[in-house]
PDB file of C-alpha atoms and ligand atoms in Angstrom:
ATOM      1  CA  UNK A   1      -0.304   0.093   0.045  1.00 59.00           C
ATOM      2  CA  UNK A   2       1.365   3.664  -0.575  1.00 63.00           C
ATOM      3  CA  UNK A   3       1.923   6.139   2.325  1.00 66.00           C
ATOM      4  CA  UNK A   4      -1.171   7.963   1.115  1.00 64.00           C
ATOM      5  CA  UNK A   5      -3.308   4.968   1.047  1.00 61.00           C
ATOM      6  CA  UNK A   6      -1.968   4.055   4.515  1.00 64.00           C
ATOM      7  CA  UNK A   7      -2.423   7.462   6.170  1.00 70.00           C
ATOM      8  CA  UNK A   8      -6.272   6.902   4.449  1.00 68.00           C
ATOM      9  CA  UNK A   9      -6.651   3.869   6.063  1.00 70.00           C
ATOM     10  CA  UNK A  10      -5.770   5.124   9.370  1.00 74.00           C
ATOM     11  CA  UNK A  11      -8.011   7.979   8.713  1.00 72.00           C
ATOM     12  CA  UNK A  12     -11.306   5.838   7.706  1.00 71.00           C
ATOM     13  CA  UNK A  13     -10.593   3.384  10.780  1.00 72.00           C
ATOM     14  CA  UNK A  14     -10.729   6.290  12.939  1.00 73.00           C
ATOM     15  CA  UNK A  15     -14.009   7.985  11.559  1.00 69.00           C
ATOM     16  CA  UNK A  16     -15.402   4.410  11.399  1.00 67.00           C
ATOM     17  CA  UNK A  17     -14.853   3.768  14.901  1.00 66.00           C
ATOM     18  CA  UNK A  18     -12.649   0.870  15.093  1.00 63.00           C
ATOM     19  CA  UNK A  19     -10.134  -1.602  12.808  1.00 65.00           C
ATOM     20  CA  UNK A  20     -12.511  -4.745  13.332  1.00 75.00           C
ATOM     21  CA  UNK A  21     -12.985  -4.912   9.400  1.00 78.00           C
ATOM     22  CA  UNK A  22      -9.357  -5.821   9.007  1.00 81.00           C
ATOM     23  CA  UNK A  23     -10.300  -9.286  10.199  1.00 87.00           C
ATOM     24  CA  UNK A  24     -12.011 -10.024   6.974  1.00 91.00           C
ATOM     25  CA  UNK A  25     -10.662 -12.791   4.894  1.00 93.00           C
ATOM     26  CA  UNK A  26     -12.754 -11.973   1.698  1.00 94.00           C
ATOM     27  CA  UNK A  27     -14.978 -15.262   2.379  1.00 95.00           C
ATOM     28  CA  UNK A  28     -17.755 -13.753   0.729  1.00 95.00           C
ATOM     29  CA  UNK A  29     -20.546 -14.872   2.683  1.00 96.00           C
ATOM     30  CA  UNK A  30     -21.675 -11.365   3.051  1.00 96.00           C
ATOM     31  CA  UNK A  31     -22.321 -11.469  -0.791  1.00 96.00           C
ATOM     32  CA  UNK A  32     -24.209 -14.109  -1.161  1.00 93.00           C
ATOM     33  CA  UNK A  33     -27.503 -13.026   0.434  1.00 92.00           C
ATOM     34  CA  UNK A  34     -26.622  -9.605  -0.456  1.00 97.00           C
ATOM     35  CA  UNK A  35     -29.832  -8.060  -2.152  1.00 96.00           C
ATOM     36  CA  UNK A  36     -27.866  -4.936  -3.539  1.00 97.00           C
ATOM     37  CA  UNK A  37     -25.477  -7.218  -5.350  1.00 96.00           C
ATOM     38  CA  UNK A  38     -27.872  -9.123  -7.071  1.00 95.00           C
ATOM     39  CA  UNK A  39     -28.576  -5.819  -8.928  1.00 92.00           C
ATOM     40  CA  UNK A  40     -25.570  -4.308  -9.620  1.00 91.00           C
ATOM     41  CA  UNK A  41     -22.752  -6.472 -10.678  1.00 90.00           C
ATOM     42  CA  UNK A  42     -20.427  -3.384  -9.140  1.00 92.00           C
ATOM     43  CA  UNK A  43     -21.587  -4.019  -5.369  1.00 96.00           C
ATOM     44  CA  UNK A  44     -20.264  -6.091  -3.226  1.00 96.00           C
ATOM     45  CA  UNK A  45     -20.209  -5.198   0.606  1.00 96.00           C
ATOM     46  CA  UNK A  46     -16.749  -7.652   0.606  1.00 96.00           C
ATOM     47  CA  UNK A  47     -15.171  -5.323  -2.092  1.00 96.00           C
ATOM     48  CA  UNK A  48     -16.594  -2.028   0.275  1.00 95.00           C
ATOM     49  CA  UNK A  49     -14.685  -3.987   2.918  1.00 93.00           C
ATOM     50  CA  UNK A  50     -11.400  -4.342   0.776  1.00 92.00           C
ATOM     51  CA  UNK A  51     -11.568  -0.989  -0.100  1.00 92.00           C
ATOM     52  CA  UNK A  52     -11.841   0.304   3.740  1.00 88.00           C
ATOM     53  CA  UNK A  53      -8.875  -1.842   4.572  1.00 86.00           C
ATOM     54  CA  UNK A  54      -6.894  -0.228   1.615  1.00 87.00           C
ATOM     55  CA  UNK A  55      -7.987   3.593   2.596  1.00 84.00           C
ATOM     56  CA  UNK A  56      -9.632   4.100  -0.494  1.00 88.00           C
ATOM     57  CA  UNK A  57     -11.226   7.223   0.859  1.00 85.00           C
ATOM     58  CA  UNK A  58     -11.211   8.869  -2.730  1.00 87.00           C
ATOM     59  CA  UNK A  59     -13.484   6.291  -4.100  1.00 92.00           C
ATOM     60  CA  UNK A  60     -15.288   5.398  -1.216  1.00 92.00           C
ATOM     61  CA  UNK A  61     -16.834   8.591  -0.193  1.00 92.00           C
ATOM     62  CA  UNK A  62     -18.360  10.483  -3.309  1.00 96.00           C
ATOM     63  CA  UNK A  63     -21.973  10.628  -4.657  1.00 96.00           C
ATOM     64  CA  UNK A  64     -21.584   7.980  -6.772  1.00 95.00           C
ATOM     65  CA  UNK A  65     -19.459   5.904  -4.538  1.00 96.00           C
ATOM     66  CA  UNK A  66     -21.187   2.003  -4.312  1.00 96.00           C
ATOM     67  CA  UNK A  67     -21.832   2.420  -0.655  1.00 96.00           C
ATOM     68  CA  UNK A  68     -25.145   4.395  -1.752  1.00 96.00           C
ATOM     69  CA  UNK A  69     -26.340   1.257  -3.559  1.00 96.00           C
ATOM     70  CA  UNK A  70     -26.439  -0.436   0.108  1.00 97.00           C
ATOM     71  CA  UNK A  71     -30.338  -0.869   1.128  1.00 95.00           C
ATOM     72  CA  UNK A  72     -29.324  -1.655   4.851  1.00 95.00           C
ATOM     73  CA  UNK A  73     -31.414  -4.748   4.959  1.00 96.00           C
ATOM     74  CA  UNK A  74     -28.920  -6.506   7.819  1.00 96.00           C
ATOM     75  CA  UNK A  75     -28.615  -9.462   5.764  1.00 96.00           C
ATOM     76  CA  UNK A  76     -24.322  -9.476   5.751  1.00 95.00           C
ATOM     77  CA  UNK A  77     -24.840  -8.786   9.389  1.00 94.00           C
ATOM     78  CA  UNK A  78     -26.357 -11.873   9.943  1.00 94.00           C
ATOM     79  CA  UNK A  79     -24.106 -13.884   7.605  1.00 93.00           C
ATOM     80  CA  UNK A  80     -20.634 -12.902   8.564  1.00 93.00           C
ATOM     81  CA  UNK A  81     -18.716 -15.661  10.456  1.00 92.00           C
ATOM     82  CA  UNK A  82     -15.564 -12.940  11.472  1.00 89.00           C
ATOM     83  CA  UNK A  83     -18.859 -10.624  13.207  1.00 88.00           C
ATOM     84  CA  UNK A  84     -17.389  -7.947  11.303  1.00 86.00           C
ATOM     85  CA  UNK A  85     -20.731  -6.127  10.347  1.00 88.00           C
ATOM     86  CA  UNK A  86     -20.586  -4.713   7.455  1.00 92.00           C
ATOM     87  CA  UNK A  87     -23.346  -2.811   6.770  1.00 93.00           C
ATOM     88  CA  UNK A  88     -21.893  -0.911  10.165  1.00 90.00           C
ATOM     89  CA  UNK A  89     -19.035   0.150   8.000  1.00 90.00           C
ATOM     90  CA  UNK A  90     -20.997   1.057   5.690  1.00 93.00           C
ATOM     91  CA  UNK A  91     -23.151   3.413   7.467  1.00 91.00           C
ATOM     92  CA  UNK A  92     -19.900   4.519   8.959  1.00 88.00           C
ATOM     93  CA  UNK A  93     -18.931   5.852   5.542  1.00 91.00           C
ATOM     94  CA  UNK A  94     -22.231   6.996   4.510  1.00 92.00           C
ATOM     95  CA  UNK A  95     -22.079   9.451   7.351  1.00 88.00           C
ATOM     96  CA  UNK A  96     -18.744  10.073   6.780  1.00 88.00           C
ATOM     97  CA  UNK A  97     -19.236  11.154   2.809  1.00 92.00           C
ATOM     98  CA  UNK A  98     -22.743  13.175   4.073  1.00 90.00           C
ATOM     99  CA  UNK A  99     -20.408  15.270   6.659  1.00 88.00           C
ATOM    100  CA  UNK A 100     -18.578  16.077   3.153  1.00 90.00           C
ATOM    101  CA  UNK A 101     -21.508  16.729   1.231  1.00 92.00           C
ATOM    102  CA  UNK A 102     -20.891  13.833  -0.785  1.00 95.00           C
ATOM    103  CA  UNK A 103     -24.359  12.421  -0.774  1.00 94.00           C
ATOM    104  CA  UNK A 104     -26.456  11.857  -4.192  1.00 96.00           C
ATOM    105  CA  UNK A 105     -29.074  13.918  -5.791  1.00 95.00           C
ATOM    106  CA  UNK A 106     -31.539  11.507  -5.410  1.00 93.00           C
ATOM    107  CA  UNK A 107     -30.761  11.336  -1.473  1.00 90.00           C
ATOM    108  CA  UNK A 108     -30.790  14.868  -1.252  1.00 89.00           C
ATOM    109  CA  UNK A 109     -34.308  15.310  -3.133  1.00 91.00           C
ATOM    110  CA  UNK A 110     -36.094  12.699  -0.800  1.00 90.00           C
ATOM    111  CA  UNK A 111     -34.586  14.412   2.707  1.00 88.00           C
ATOM    112  CA  UNK A 112     -36.217  17.740   1.308  1.00 89.00           C
ATOM    113  CA  UNK A 113     -39.557  15.647   0.516  1.00 89.00           C
ATOM    114  CA  UNK A 114     -39.327  14.117   3.980  1.00 89.00           C
ATOM    115  CA  UNK A 115     -38.425  17.326   5.498  1.00 89.00           C
ATOM    116  CA  UNK A 116     -41.838  18.824   3.690  1.00 89.00           C
ATOM    117  CA  UNK A 117     -44.018  16.215   4.382  1.00 87.00           C
ATOM    118  CA  UNK A 118     -42.811  13.556   6.999  1.00 85.00           C
ATOM    119  CA  UNK A 119     -43.336  10.625   4.442  1.00 85.00           C
ATOM    120  CA  UNK A 120     -41.645   9.833   1.402  1.00 83.00           C
ATOM    121  CA  UNK A 121     -44.302   9.699  -1.001  1.00 81.00           C
ATOM    122  CA  UNK A 122     -47.772  11.735  -0.903  1.00 80.00           C
ATOM    123  CA  UNK A 123     -50.903   9.589  -0.841  1.00 81.00           C
ATOM    124  CA  UNK A 124     -53.062   9.944  -3.572  1.00 88.00           C
ATOM    125  CA  UNK A 125     -56.883   8.989  -4.400  1.00 90.00           C
ATOM    126  CA  UNK A 126     -55.847   5.406  -6.056  1.00 93.00           C
ATOM    127  CA  UNK A 127     -53.918   4.712  -2.969  1.00 90.00           C
ATOM    128  CA  UNK A 128     -56.456   5.844  -0.667  1.00 89.00           C
ATOM    129  CA  UNK A 129     -59.230   3.800  -2.829  1.00 94.00           C
ATOM    130  CA  UNK A 130     -57.346   0.590  -2.875  1.00 94.00           C
ATOM    131  CA  UNK A 131     -56.536   0.944   1.111  1.00 93.00           C
ATOM    132  CA  UNK A 132     -60.366   1.032   1.294  1.00 93.00           C
ATOM    133  CA  UNK A 133     -61.078  -2.009  -0.723  1.00 95.00           C
ATOM    134  CA  UNK A 134     -58.505  -4.144   1.404  1.00 96.00           C
ATOM    135  CA  UNK A 135     -59.896  -2.729   4.214  1.00 96.00           C
ATOM    136  CA  UNK A 136     -56.952  -1.392   5.700  1.00 94.00           C
ATOM    137  CA  UNK A 137     -57.238   1.473   8.170  1.00 90.00           C
ATOM    138  CA  UNK A 138     -56.978   5.179   7.510  1.00 84.00           C
ATOM    139  CA  UNK A 139     -54.006   6.744   7.985  1.00 81.00           C
ATOM    140  CA  UNK A 140     -52.834   9.520  10.324  1.00 79.00           C
ATOM    141  CA  UNK A 141     -51.272  11.867   9.242  1.00 80.00           C
ATOM    142  CA  UNK A 142     -47.401  11.351  10.150  1.00 83.00           C
ATOM    143  CA  UNK A 143     -45.908  13.869  13.091  1.00 87.00           C
ATOM    144  CA  UNK A 144     -44.063  16.628  11.075  1.00 89.00           C
ATOM    145  CA  UNK A 145     -42.439  18.291  13.831  1.00 91.00           C
ATOM    146  CA  UNK A 146     -41.230  15.092  15.323  1.00 91.00           C
ATOM    147  CA  UNK A 147     -39.890  14.001  12.029  1.00 90.00           C
ATOM    148  CA  UNK A 148     -38.174  17.268  11.162  1.00 90.00           C
ATOM    149  CA  UNK A 149     -36.689  17.491  14.670  1.00 90.00           C
ATOM    150  CA  UNK A 150     -34.970  13.707  13.990  1.00 88.00           C
ATOM    151  CA  UNK A 151     -33.462  15.404  10.439  1.00 85.00           C
ATOM    152  CA  UNK A 152     -31.939  18.479  11.746  1.00 84.00           C
ATOM    153  CA  UNK A 153     -30.598  16.161  14.667  1.00 84.00           C
ATOM    154  CA  UNK A 154     -28.796  14.089  12.028  1.00 73.00           C
TER     155      UNK A 154
HETATM  156  S1  SF4 B   1     -18.566 -12.169   5.458  1.00 52.06           S
HETATM  157 FE1  SF4 B   1     -17.526 -11.095   6.278  1.00 52.06          FE
HETATM  158  S2  SF4 B   1     -15.105 -12.013   6.240  1.00 52.06           S
HETATM  159 FE2  SF4 B   1     -16.921 -12.579   4.750  1.00 52.06          FE
HETATM  160  S3  SF4 B   1     -16.258 -11.416   3.198  1.00 52.06           S
HETATM  161 FE3  SF4 B   1     -17.914 -10.324   3.722  1.00 52.06          FE
HETATM  162  S4  SF4 B   1     -16.857  -8.621   5.648  1.00 52.06           S
HETATM  163 FE4  SF4 B   1     -15.677 -10.604   4.610  1.00 52.06          FE
HETATM  164  S1  SF4 B   2     -27.130  -4.322   3.972  1.00 52.06           S
HETATM  165 FE1  SF4 B   2     -26.507  -3.639   2.215  1.00 52.06          FE
HETATM  166  S2  SF4 B   2     -24.391  -4.745   2.194  1.00 52.06           S
HETATM  167 FE2  SF4 B   2     -25.266  -5.869   3.978  1.00 52.06          FE
HETATM  168  S3  SF4 B   2     -26.875  -7.391   2.800  1.00 52.06           S
HETATM  169 FE3  SF4 B   2     -27.720  -5.725   2.970  1.00 52.06          FE
HETATM  170  S4  SF4 B   2     -27.847  -4.690   0.858  1.00 52.06           S
HETATM  171 FE4  SF4 B   2     -26.155  -5.913   1.391  1.00 52.06          FE
END
């Protein structure tokens, strides 16, 4: 690894909050049950852990980084024989990228919508009619002030 790579690896280790991911032996068990990996040839939690070990922050912490393809489903948390919890490393990387403002446009748009209406989608007449047909209960308006407070805190 180059000197810059070593420095970046150390920086990421501190920011991610530990180095447990260095025990990854690249077995790929986390990939086998990963829904994002099924839909993207580029995405792999195993690869993200390797890139983290190598300190490739310039590739990882960008708005078009593969980290944003992770669905936060936690399957890899269950599968890893080394208890590395790849999802927690990925969440830490997403938080780091967010602090740098390196967030995909789609995430920024979604955050704005949730901030405005406390929901990711608006109810349409078709959705309301379908809920009635399925005998589902009325939806209460989401607590806008609580959602905004949460968004502002994070
Ligand atoms: S399952 Fe764990 S040890 Fe195996 S590649 Fe994934 S993170 Fe590494
Ligand atoms: S949490 Fe992310 S990386 Fe882990 S299995 Fe789910 S989509 Fe894949």
